[in-house]
CSV table of C-alpha atoms in Angstrom, one decimal:
chain,number,residue,atom,x,y,z
T,1,MET,CA,18.8,-10.2,10.9
T,2,SER,CA,21.0,-12.5,9.0
T,3,ASP,CA,24.3,-11.2,7.6
T,4,GLU,CA,24.5,-14.1,5.2
T,5,LYS,CA,24.5,-13.0,1.5
T,6,PRO,CA,21.8,-14.2,-0.8
T,7,THR,CA,22.7,-17.1,-3.1
T,8,SER,CA,21.2,-15.5,-6.2
T,9,THR,CA,20.7,-12.1,-7.6
T,10,ALA,CA,17.9,-9.6,-7.4
T,11,PRO,CA,16.4,-7.5,-10.1
T,12,PRO,CA,17.9,-4.4,-11.6
T,13,ALA,CA,16.3,-1.0,-11.5
T,14,PRO,CA,12.9,-0.9,-13.2
T,15,GLU,CA,11.9,0.8,-16.3
T,16,ALA,CA,9.2,3.3,-15.7
T,17,ALA,CA,7.2,2.2,-18.7
T,18,ALA,CA,7.1,-1.4,-17.5
T,19,VAL,CA,5.7,-0.6,-14.0
T,20,PRO,CA,2.0,-1.3,-13.5
T,21,THR,CA,-0.3,1.3,-12.1
T,22,GLU,CA,-0.3,1.5,-8.3
T,23,THR,CA,-3.3,2.5,-6.3
T,24,ASP,CA,-1.7,2.0,-2.9
T,25,THR,CA,0.3,0.2,-3.0
T,26,SER,CA,1.9,-1.6,-1.1
T,27,THR,CA,5.2,-3.2,-1.9
T,28,SER,CA,7.2,-5.0,-4.6
T,29,LEU,CA,10.2,-7.3,-4.4
T,30,ALA,CA,12.5,-5.3,-6.4
T,31,PRO,CA,13.0,-1.5,-6.0
T,32,GLN,CA,10.4,-0.9,-8.6
T,33,PRO,CA,7.7,1.6,-7.4
T,34,GLU,CA,4.1,0.7,-7.9
T,35,VAL,CA,3.1,3.8,-9.9
T,36,GLU,CA,-0.1,5.7,-9.1
T,37,SER,CA,-1.9,7.0,-12.1
T,38,ASP,CA,-2.6,10.8,-12.1
T,39,ALA,CA,-4.5,10.6,-15.4
T,40,LYS,CA,-7.8,12.4,-15.3
T,41,PRO,CA,-10.9,11.1,-17.0
T,42,PRO,CA,-11.8,13.0,-20.2
T,43,ALA,CA,-13.8,16.1,-19.8
T,44,PRO,CA,-17.5,15.8,-20.7
T,45,THR,CA,-18.4,17.1,-24.1
T,46,GLU,CA,-20.1,20.4,-23.9
T,47,THR,CA,-23.6,20.7,-25.3
T,48,LYS,CA,-24.1,23.5,-27.7
T,49,ALA,CA,-26.4,26.2,-26.4
T,50,GLU,CA,-28.9,25.9,-29.3
T,51,GLU,CA,-29.3,22.2,-28.6
T,52,THR,CA,-30.1,22.6,-24.9
T,53,PRO,CA,-33.7,23.1,-23.9
T,54,GLU,CA,-34.3,26.4,-22.1
T,55,LYS,CA,-35.3,24.5,-19.0
T,56,GLU,CA,-34.5,20.9,-18.1
T,57,ALA,CA,-36.8,19.0,-15.9
T,58,THR,CA,-35.3,18.3,-12.5
T,59,LYS,CA,-34.7,14.6,-12.1
T,60,THR,CA,-36.2,13.2,-8.9
T,61,PRO,CA,-34.1,10.3,-7.6
T,62,LEU,CA,-35.9,7.1,-6.9
T,63,PRO,CA,-36.0,6.1,-3.2
T,64,ASP,CA,-33.2,3.6,-3.5
T,65,GLU,CA,-31.2,5.4,-6.2
T,66,PRO,CA,-27.6,6.4,-5.2
T,67,THR,CA,-27.2,10.2,-5.1
T,68,THR,CA,-23.5,10.5,-4.5
T,69,PRO,CA,-20.3,8.7,-5.6
T,70,LEU,CA,-19.9,7.2,-2.1
T,71,GLN,CA,-23.5,5.9,-2.3
T,72,GLU,CA,-22.8,4.4,-5.7
T,73,LEU,CA,-19.8,2.6,-4.3
T,74,TRP,CA,-21.9,1.4,-1.4
T,75,ALA,CA,-24.6,0.1,-3.8
T,76,THR,CA,-21.8,-1.8,-5.6
T,77,ALA,CA,-20.5,-3.3,-2.4
T,78,LYS,CA,-24.0,-4.1,-1.1
T,79,ALA,CA,-24.7,-6.1,-4.2
T,80,HIS,CA,-21.6,-8.2,-3.7
T,81,ASP,CA,-21.8,-11.4,-1.6
T,82,TYR,CA,-18.6,-10.5,0.3
T,83,PRO,CA,-18.8,-7.6,2.7
T,84,GLU,CA,-15.4,-7.0,4.1
T,85,ILE,CA,-12.3,-4.9,3.2
T,86,TRP,CA,-9.3,-4.4,5.6
T,87,GLY,CA,-11.2,-5.6,8.6
T,88,VAL,CA,-14.1,-3.3,7.9
T,89,THR,CA,-17.6,-4.8,7.3
T,90,LEU,CA,-18.9,-2.3,4.8
T,91,ALA,CA,-22.1,-0.4,5.6
T,92,ASP,CA,-23.8,2.9,4.6
T,93,PRO,CA,-20.9,5.4,4.4
T,94,ALA,CA,-23.4,8.2,5.4
T,95,THR,CA,-23.5,6.8,8.9
T,96,HIS,CA,-20.5,4.4,9.2
T,97,VAL,CA,-17.2,6.3,9.2
T,98,PRO,CA,-14.9,3.2,8.6
T,99,SER,CA,-16.9,2.4,5.4
T,100,GLN,CA,-16.7,6.1,4.4
T,101,ILE,CA,-12.9,5.9,4.7
T,102,VAL,CA,-12.5,2.7,2.7
T,103,LEU,CA,-14.8,3.8,-0.1
T,104,GLN,CA,-13.3,7.3,-0.3
T,105,LYS,CA,-9.9,5.7,-0.7
T,106,TYR,CA,-11.2,3.9,-3.9
T,107,LEU,CA,-12.5,7.2,-5.2
T,108,ASN,CA,-9.2,9.0,-4.4
T,109,ALA,CA,-7.1,6.2,-6.0
T,110,ASN,CA,-9.0,6.8,-9.2
T,111,ASP,CA,-9.1,10.6,-9.1
T,112,GLY,CA,-12.9,10.6,-8.5
T,113,ASP,CA,-13.7,8.5,-11.6
T,114,ILE,CA,-16.7,6.5,-10.3
T,115,VAL,CA,-16.6,3.9,-13.1
T,116,LYS,CA,-12.9,3.0,-12.4
T,117,ALA,CA,-13.5,3.1,-8.6
T,118,LYS,CA,-16.5,0.7,-8.9
T,119,ASP,CA,-14.4,-1.7,-11.1
T,120,GLN,CA,-11.5,-1.7,-8.6
T,121,LEU,CA,-13.8,-2.1,-5.6
T,122,THR,CA,-15.5,-5.1,-7.3
T,123,LYS,CA,-12.2,-6.7,-8.1
T,124,THR,CA,-11.0,-6.2,-4.6
T,125,LEU,CA,-14.1,-7.9,-3.1
T,126,ASP,CA,-13.7,-10.8,-5.6
T,127,TRP,CA,-10.1,-11.2,-4.6
T,128,ARG,CA,-10.8,-11.0,-0.8
T,129,LYS,CA,-13.6,-13.5,-1.1
T,130,LYS,CA,-11.2,-15.9,-2.9
T,131,THR,CA,-8.0,-15.3,-0.9
T,132,LYS,CA,-9.5,-14.7,2.6
T,133,PRO,CA,-6.7,-12.4,3.8
T,134,LEU,CA,-8.0,-12.2,7.4
T,135,GLU,CA,-7.5,-16.0,7.6
T,136,LEU,CA,-3.9,-15.6,6.3
T,137,ILE,CA,-3.0,-13.6,9.4
T,138,LYS,CA,-3.8,-16.6,11.5
T,139,GLN,CA,-1.7,-18.9,9.3
T,140,THR,CA,1.8,-20.1,10.3
T,141,PHE,CA,4.4,-19.9,7.5
T,142,SER,CA,7.8,-21.6,7.0
T,143,LYS,CA,10.5,-20.0,9.1
T,144,GLU,CA,13.1,-21.3,6.6
T,145,LYS,CA,11.4,-19.5,3.8
T,146,PHE,CA,10.1,-16.3,5.4
T,147,GLY,CA,11.6,-15.9,8.9
T,148,GLY,CA,13.1,-12.4,9.4
T,149,LEU,CA,12.1,-11.1,6.0
T,150,GLY,CA,9.2,-8.9,7.0
T,151,TYR,CA,8.1,-6.9,10.0
T,152,VAL,CA,5.6,-4.3,11.2
T,153,THR,CA,6.5,-1.6,13.7
T,154,THR,CA,4.2,1.0,15.4
T,155,HIS,CA,5.7,4.3,16.6
T,156,SER,CA,3.8,6.7,18.8
T,157,ALA,CA,4.4,10.2,20.2
T,158,GLU,CA,4.8,10.4,23.9
T,159,GLU,CA,2.0,12.9,24.3
T,160,LYS,CA,-1.4,13.7,22.7
T,161,ASP,CA,-1.5,16.2,19.9
T,162,GLY,CA,-2.4,19.8,20.4
T,163,ASP,CA,-6.2,19.1,19.9
T,164,GLY,CA,-6.2,16.7,22.8
T,165,LYS,CA,-6.6,13.7,20.5
T,166,ASP,CA,-4.8,10.4,21.0
T,167,ALA,CA,-1.0,10.6,20.5
T,168,PRO,CA,-0.1,10.5,16.8
T,169,ARG,CA,1.1,7.1,15.5
T,170,GLU,CA,3.1,5.9,12.5
T,171,ILE,CA,3.0,2.4,11.1
T,172,PHE,CA,5.9,0.9,9.2
T,173,THR,CA,6.2,-2.2,7.1
T,174,TRP,CA,9.7,-3.5,6.6
T,175,ASN,CA,10.9,-5.9,3.8
T,176,VAL,CA,14.4,-7.1,4.6
T,177,TYR,CA,15.4,-8.7,1.2
T,178,GLY,CA,19.0,-8.8,2.2
T,179,SER,CA,18.0,-11.6,4.6
T,180,VAL,CA,16.9,-14.0,1.8
T,181,LYS,CA,19.1,-17.0,2.1
T,182,SER,CA,17.9,-18.8,-1.0
T,183,ILE,CA,16.0,-17.4,-4.0
T,184,ASP,CA,14.6,-20.9,-4.8
T,185,VAL,CA,13.4,-21.5,-1.2
T,186,THR,CA,11.8,-18.1,-0.6
T,187,PHE,CA,10.3,-17.5,-4.1
T,188,GLY,CA,10.0,-21.0,-5.5
T,189,ASN,CA,6.3,-21.4,-4.5
T,190,LEU,CA,4.7,-18.2,-5.9
T,191,GLU,CA,1.3,-18.7,-4.2
T,192,GLU,CA,2.9,-19.3,-0.8
T,193,PHE,CA,5.1,-16.2,-1.1
T,194,ILE,CA,2.1,-14.0,-2.1
T,195,ASN,CA,0.1,-15.4,0.9
T,196,TRP,CA,2.9,-14.5,3.3
T,197,ARG,CA,3.3,-11.1,1.8
T,198,VAL,CA,-0.5,-10.4,2.0
T,199,ALA,CA,-0.4,-11.6,5.7
T,200,LEU,CA,2.3,-9.0,6.4
T,201,MET,CA,0.3,-6.3,4.7
T,202,GLU,CA,-2.9,-7.2,6.5
T,203,GLN,CA,-1.0,-7.2,9.8
T,204,ALA,CA,0.1,-3.6,9.1
T,205,VAL,CA,-3.4,-2.5,8.0
T,206,GLN,CA,-4.8,-3.8,11.3
T,207,GLU,CA,-2.5,-1.3,13.1
T,208,LEU,CA,-4.3,1.5,11.3
T,209,SER,CA,-7.5,0.5,13.2
T,210,LEU,CA,-9.8,1.5,10.4
T,211,SER,CA,-12.7,-0.5,11.8
T,212,THR,CA,-12.8,1.8,14.9
T,213,ALA,CA,-12.0,5.1,13.1
T,214,THR,CA,-14.2,8.1,13.9
T,215,VAL,CA,-12.8,10.8,11.6
T,216,PRO,CA,-13.8,10.6,7.9
T,217,ILE,CA,-11.4,11.5,5.1
T,218,THR,CA,-11.9,13.9,2.2
T,219,ALA,CA,-11.2,13.8,-1.6
T,220,ASP,CA,-7.7,15.2,-0.9
T,221,PRO,CA,-5.5,12.1,-0.7
T,222,ASP,CA,-2.7,14.2,0.9
T,223,ALA,CA,-4.9,14.9,3.9
T,224,ASP,CA,-5.6,11.2,4.5
T,225,PRO,CA,-4.0,10.1,7.8
T,226,TYR,CA,-4.8,6.4,7.4
T,227,LYS,CA,-1.6,5.5,5.6
T,228,MET,CA,1.7,3.8,6.4
T,229,PHE,CA,5.4,4.0,5.6
T,230,GLN,CA,7.2,1.2,3.9
T,231,VAL,CA,10.9,0.3,3.9
T,232,HIS,CA,12.7,-2.1,1.6
T,233,ASP,CA,16.1,-3.0,2.7
T,234,TYR,CA,18.5,-4.4,0.0
T,235,LYS,CA,21.6,-4.7,2.1
T,236,GLY,CA,23.8,-7.4,0.6
T,237,VAL,CA,21.6,-7.9,-2.4
T,238,SER,CA,23.1,-7.9,-5.9
T,239,PHE,CA,21.4,-6.0,-8.7
T,240,LEU,CA,23.3,-7.5,-11.6
T,241,ARG,CA,20.5,-9.6,-12.9
T,242,GLN,CA,17.0,-10.7,-12.0
T,243,ALA,CA,16.2,-14.3,-11.2
T,244,PRO,CA,13.0,-15.6,-12.9
T,245,GLN,CA,11.4,-16.6,-9.6
T,246,VAL,CA,11.9,-13.1,-8.2
T,247,LYS,CA,10.6,-11.5,-11.3
T,248,ALA,CA,7.4,-13.6,-11.2
T,249,ALA,CA,6.9,-12.9,-7.5
T,250,SER,CA,7.5,-9.2,-8.0
T,251,THR,CA,5.0,-9.0,-10.9
T,252,GLU,CA,2.3,-10.8,-9.0
T,253,THR,CA,2.8,-8.8,-5.9
T,254,ILE,CA,2.4,-5.5,-7.8
T,255,ARG,CA,-0.7,-6.8,-9.5
T,256,VAL,CA,-2.4,-7.9,-6.3
T,257,PHE,CA,-1.4,-4.8,-4.3
T,258,ALA,CA,-2.3,-2.3,-7.0
T,259,THR,CA,-5.8,-3.7,-7.0
T,260,ALA,CA,-6.5,-4.6,-3.4
T,261,TYR,CA,-4.7,-1.9,-1.3
T,262,PRO,CA,-5.3,1.5,-2.7
T,263,GLU,CA,-4.2,4.7,-1.0
T,264,LEU,CA,-2.5,3.1,2.0
T,265,LEU,CA,1.1,4.2,1.2
T,266,LYS,CA,2.4,7.4,2.7
T,267,GLU,CA,6.0,7.1,1.6
T,268,LYS,CA,8.4,4.3,0.6
T,269,PHE,CA,12.1,4.1,1.3
T,270,PHE,CA,14.5,1.9,-0.6
T,271,VAL,CA,17.6,1.7,1.6
T,272,ASN,CA,21.0,0.2,1.2
T,273,VAL,CA,20.8,0.3,-2.6
T,274,PRO,CA,23.7,1.0,-5.0
T,275,ALA,CA,24.3,4.6,-6.0
T,276,VAL,CA,23.2,3.8,-9.5
T,277,MET,CA,19.7,3.2,-8.2
T,278,GLY,CA,19.5,6.8,-7.1
T,279,PHE,CA,20.3,7.8,-10.6
T,280,MET,CA,17.6,5.6,-12.0
T,281,TYR,CA,15.0,7.0,-9.8
T,282,GLY,CA,16.0,10.5,-10.6
T,283,PHE,CA,15.7,9.6,-14.3
T,284,MET,CA,12.2,8.2,-13.6
T,285,LYS,CA,11.0,11.7,-12.5
T,286,LEU,CA,10.9,12.6,-16.2
T,287,PHE,CA,8.1,10.0,-16.8
T,288,VAL,CA,6.2,9.5,-13.5
T,289,ALA,CA,3.6,11.8,-12.1
T,290,ALA,CA,5.0,14.2,-9.4
T,291,ARG,CA,2.3,13.0,-6.9
T,292,THR,CA,3.6,9.5,-7.1
T,293,ILE,CA,7.4,10.0,-7.5
T,294,LYS,CA,7.5,12.1,-4.4
T,295,LYS,CA,6.6,9.1,-2.3
T,296,PHE,CA,9.8,7.1,-3.3
T,297,HIS,CA,13.1,7.7,-1.6
T,298,PRO,CA,16.1,5.6,-2.6
T,299,MET,CA,19.0,5.7,-0.1
T,300,SER,CA,22.4,4.2,-0.4
T,301,ASN,CA,23.0,4.2,3.4
T,302,GLY,CA,20.1,2.8,5.5
T,303,ALA,CA,21.6,4.4,8.6
T,304,ASN,CA,20.4,7.7,7.3
T,305,LEU,CA,16.8,6.8,7.4
T,306,ALA,CA,16.1,8.3,10.8
T,307,LYS,CA,17.2,11.7,9.5
T,308,GLU,CA,14.3,11.8,7.1
T,309,ASP,CA,11.4,14.3,7.5
T,310,PHE,CA,8.7,11.6,7.1
T,311,GLY,CA,6.3,14.1,5.7
T,312,GLY,CA,6.5,16.3,8.8
T,313,SER,CA,5.4,13.5,11.1
T,314,LYS,CA,4.6,14.5,14.7
T,315,VAL,CA,6.2,11.2,16.0
T,316,PRO,CA,9.8,11.5,17.0
T,317,LEU,CA,10.9,8.7,14.8
T,318,GLY,CA,14.6,9.3,15.3
T,319,LYS,CA,14.1,8.1,18.9
T,320,THR,CA,12.1,5.0,18.0
T,321,LEU,CA,13.4,3.6,14.7
T,322,PRO,CA,15.9,0.7,15.0
T,323,PRO,CA,19.6,1.6,15.4
T,324,GLU,CA,20.4,-0.1,12.1
T,325,TYR,CA,18.4,2.6,10.5
T,326,GLY,CA,19.9,5.5,12.5
T,327,GLY,CA,17.4,5.5,15.3
T,328,THR,CA,17.8,4.9,19.0
T,329,GLY,CA,15.0,2.4,19.5
T,330,ALA,CA,15.2,-1.3,19.9
T,331,ASP,CA,16.5,-3.3,16.9
T,332,LEU,CA,14.0,-4.3,14.2
T,333,LYS,CA,13.8,-8.0,15.3
T,334,THR,CA,13.0,-6.9,18.9
T,335,GLN,CA,10.4,-4.2,18.3
T,336,GLY,CA,8.9,-5.6,15.1
T,337,THR,CA,6.2,-8.2,14.7
T,338,GLU,CA,6.0,-10.6,11.7
T,339,PRO,CA,3.6,-13.1,10.4
T,340,SER,CA,3.7,-16.3,12.4
T,341,VAL,CA,6.6,-18.6,11.3
T,342,ALA,CA,7.7,-22.0,12.5
């Protein structure tokens, strides 16, 4: 990791009202959380008793008519000409667990609102068809622009869990913005930056092994094990003002990730940020839903990261996290993997 200070400044703390809705999300460039919406759809209007027939005829579904929200989403996906999300080729969720997991995440991200879930699913399929994220993983990016800025690490328990299942694993994505040497070089080409950032995310999603998953998820998003941790390291970054290139990259990253990566975030840690950032995030609790704000953890000292609870993880992360974050594992550059750079 470079100790060289960035030549420009990074953005100040976000205003809660200006943050787009997060349905995963994933990550932003500045310490501005992608906010999940906890808004519920309006309750259906009750029909007055006198206007309701004594007996309503039972509707018999047509042979190909979807009968559940998951089946409705599957019908939407099946009608699209692009079949893949996060490495999973979508199929009938009644018999294909990986597809059930993916489609259920879209329902959970929208609080069960099928109309919103179908809209987001369609937009994701449109975006993946155009962007081809799986091809971006194979791409080699500029080392000068992106080398050392993002890593993925996988941490496993030494033994299987109490049920005899495979040893628990935790996936981390790391964004090391303090290693940015030039704002113009790294963020000057917006499309190139987004492609690199998507490649990093897809690399992390692959570690979740959704395409081979055998255990479905429920409508309870807190019980979903197919999620990851994210760490944004701002060591050496100034928060005095926001460069326009960074602002544009941050806005576009949030837009893409809010649409295309729902319900993949377990918790997010903003480390090595000024103390004033902690105050700002505390202030945001007044405006952001509790379910969302509990995922964000600003920390002024990154060396304290290994002391966190990590949601009661069964993985001894204190032993495996990099020493620069308080762990006793190998350093981030050694144990982490990044998109190919040259």
